[in-house]
């Protein structure tokens, strides 16, 4: 009789552990704003998240010359500096028509570090002072801290 109770108890414990994983995994899918969700945070913290580039215009215009960096890698004031200096964009003339310029500027600023309150953009934003406006991602305090060997 004791063996039967032990088997039942162990079966119930196994079932409870399995259901906990299912519930936590399901909670991950319910929260679309948090890609890594509750389950990962419970077991060691969420990984840095950064959204991919979602602007076709930005990807085409800027990506035709260089990698179209994710907007969350710099704060809005940096993107503003970059976009207002396209006549001398790292020693190149990258001027755009006003319509494209405004559209890309709005996209970059709306999705910049400080606007996105999760993952990597949030960490980058937290590493910056209120007036820091680096022109390069490698100039941010976060990047220098993470890549101090460079």
mmCIF file of N, CA, C and O in Angstrom, residues 1 3 5 24-25 29 33 53-54 57 67 71 82 95 97 109 113 116-117 128-129 135-136 138 141 146:
data_model
loop_
_atom_site.group_PDB
_atom_site.id
_atom_site.type_symbol
_atom_site.label_atom_id
_atom_site.label_comp_id
_atom_site.label_asym_id
_atom_site.label_seq_id
_atom_site.Cartn_x
_atom_site.Cartn_y
_atom_site.Cartn_z
ATOM 1 N N UNK A 1 0.818 -1.193 0.000
ATOM 2 C CA UNK A 1 0.000 0.000 0.000
ATOM 3 C C UNK A 1 0.862 1.257 0.000
ATOM 4 O O UNK A 1 0.544 2.223 -0.662
ATOM 5 N N UNK A 3 3.866 1.666 -1.272
ATOM 6 C CA UNK A 3 4.443 1.842 -2.594
ATOM 7 C C UNK A 3 3.441 2.497 -3.531
ATOM 8 O O UNK A 3 3.803 3.364 -4.325
ATOM 9 N N UNK A 5 1.019 4.589 -2.708
ATOM 10 C CA UNK A 5 0.913 6.005 -2.344
ATOM 11 C C UNK A 5 2.137 6.790 -2.823
ATOM 12 O O UNK A 5 2.018 7.939 -3.261
ATOM 13 N N UNK A 24 3.804 28.649 -17.568
ATOM 14 C CA UNK A 24 4.793 29.705 -17.773
ATOM 15 C C UNK A 24 5.081 29.919 -19.252
ATOM 16 O O UNK A 24 5.225 31.042 -19.709
ATOM 17 N N UNK A 25 5.170 28.843 -20.024
ATOM 18 C CA UNK A 25 5.404 28.982 -21.459
ATOM 19 C C UNK A 25 4.223 29.682 -22.117
ATOM 20 O O UNK A 25 4.394 30.519 -22.996
ATOM 21 N N UNK A 29 3.736 33.549 -24.384
ATOM 22 C CA UNK A 29 3.076 33.860 -25.645
ATOM 23 C C UNK A 29 1.998 34.918 -25.497
ATOM 24 O O UNK A 29 1.681 35.609 -26.447
ATOM 25 N N UNK A 33 4.805 41.888 -25.993
ATOM 26 C CA UNK A 33 5.781 42.943 -25.811
ATOM 27 C C UNK A 33 7.043 42.443 -25.129
ATOM 28 O O UNK A 33 8.022 43.142 -25.048
ATOM 29 N N UNK A 53 14.787 45.910 -37.994
ATOM 30 C CA UNK A 53 14.384 47.081 -38.768
ATOM 31 C C UNK A 53 13.058 46.782 -39.454
ATOM 32 O O UNK A 53 12.919 45.782 -40.143
ATOM 33 N N UNK A 54 12.086 47.657 -39.229
ATOM 34 C CA UNK A 54 10.754 47.442 -39.787
ATOM 35 C C UNK A 54 10.372 48.461 -40.857
ATOM 36 O O UNK A 54 9.304 48.394 -41.427
ATOM 37 N N UNK A 57 11.627 51.769 -46.198
ATOM 38 C CA UNK A 57 12.295 52.955 -46.727
ATOM 39 C C UNK A 57 13.672 53.129 -46.086
ATOM 40 O O UNK A 57 14.666 53.360 -46.768
ATOM 41 N N UNK A 67 25.126 48.901 -43.357
ATOM 42 C CA UNK A 67 24.150 48.146 -42.578
ATOM 43 C C UNK A 67 23.107 49.109 -42.015
ATOM 44 O O UNK A 67 23.473 50.156 -41.468
ATOM 45 N N UNK A 71 17.179 51.045 -34.892
ATOM 46 C CA UNK A 71 17.033 52.350 -34.253
ATOM 47 C C UNK A 71 17.271 52.327 -32.743
ATOM 48 O O UNK A 71 17.724 53.315 -32.175
ATOM 49 N N UNK A 82 22.329 62.739 -36.619
ATOM 50 C CA UNK A 82 22.733 62.036 -37.845
ATOM 51 C C UNK A 82 21.896 62.512 -39.027
ATOM 52 O O UNK A 82 22.428 62.838 -40.089
ATOM 53 N N UNK A 95 22.402 63.065 -48.528
ATOM 54 C CA UNK A 95 21.173 63.855 -48.454
ATOM 55 C C UNK A 95 20.001 63.114 -49.095
ATOM 56 O O UNK A 95 20.169 62.363 -50.051
ATOM 57 N N UNK A 97 15.590 63.467 -50.130
ATOM 58 C CA UNK A 97 14.452 64.360 -50.366
ATOM 59 C C UNK A 97 13.738 64.566 -49.031
ATOM 60 O O UNK A 97 13.761 63.691 -48.161
ATOM 61 N N UNK A 109 13.537 57.989 -34.633
ATOM 62 C CA UNK A 109 13.322 58.588 -33.320
ATOM 63 C C UNK A 109 12.243 57.851 -32.531
ATOM 64 O O UNK A 109 12.374 57.674 -31.323
ATOM 65 N N UNK A 113 16.580 54.147 -28.686
ATOM 66 C CA UNK A 113 16.848 53.827 -27.274
ATOM 67 C C UNK A 113 16.221 54.935 -26.434
ATOM 68 O O UNK A 113 16.343 56.106 -26.741
ATOM 69 N N UNK A 116 12.028 52.728 -26.587
ATOM 70 C CA UNK A 116 11.760 51.305 -26.418
ATOM 71 C C UNK A 116 12.208 50.940 -25.007
ATOM 72 O O UNK A 116 13.387 51.010 -24.687
ATOM 73 N N UNK A 117 11.274 50.569 -24.157
ATOM 74 C CA UNK A 117 11.563 50.319 -22.734
ATOM 75 C C UNK A 117 11.718 48.834 -22.437
ATOM 76 O O UNK A 117 11.049 48.292 -21.569
ATOM 77 N N UNK A 128 23.366 56.233 -20.921
ATOM 78 C CA UNK A 128 23.643 57.563 -21.456
ATOM 79 C C UNK A 128 23.247 58.655 -20.481
ATOM 80 O O UNK A 128 22.290 58.519 -19.731
ATOM 81 N N UNK A 129 23.971 59.756 -20.544
ATOM 82 C CA UNK A 129 23.572 60.935 -19.800
ATOM 83 C C UNK A 129 22.426 61.629 -20.525
ATOM 84 O O UNK A 129 22.091 61.282 -21.663
ATOM 85 N N UNK A 135 27.309 59.749 -32.189
ATOM 86 C CA UNK A 135 27.001 59.499 -33.597
ATOM 87 C C UNK A 135 27.270 58.051 -33.996
ATOM 88 O O UNK A 135 26.814 57.610 -35.039
ATOM 89 N N UNK A 136 28.014 57.367 -33.170
ATOM 90 C CA UNK A 136 28.337 55.970 -33.447
ATOM 91 C C UNK A 136 27.893 55.105 -32.265
ATOM 92 O O UNK A 136 28.044 55.500 -31.110
ATOM 93 N N UNK A 138 29.377 52.584 -31.227
ATOM 94 C CA UNK A 138 30.582 52.256 -30.461
ATOM 95 C C UNK A 138 30.992 53.363 -29.501
ATOM 96 O O UNK A 138 31.875 53.168 -28.673
ATOM 97 N N UNK A 141 28.266 54.454 -23.827
ATOM 98 C CA UNK A 141 28.881 53.869 -22.632
ATOM 99 C C UNK A 141 28.579 52.382 -22.540
ATOM 100 O O UNK A 141 29.414 51.585 -22.122
ATOM 101 N N UNK A 146 30.498 46.855 -22.551
ATOM 102 C CA UNK A 146 30.335 45.475 -23.016
ATOM 103 C C UNK A 146 31.523 44.990 -23.843
ATOM 104 O O UNK A 146 31.790 43.804 -23.920
#
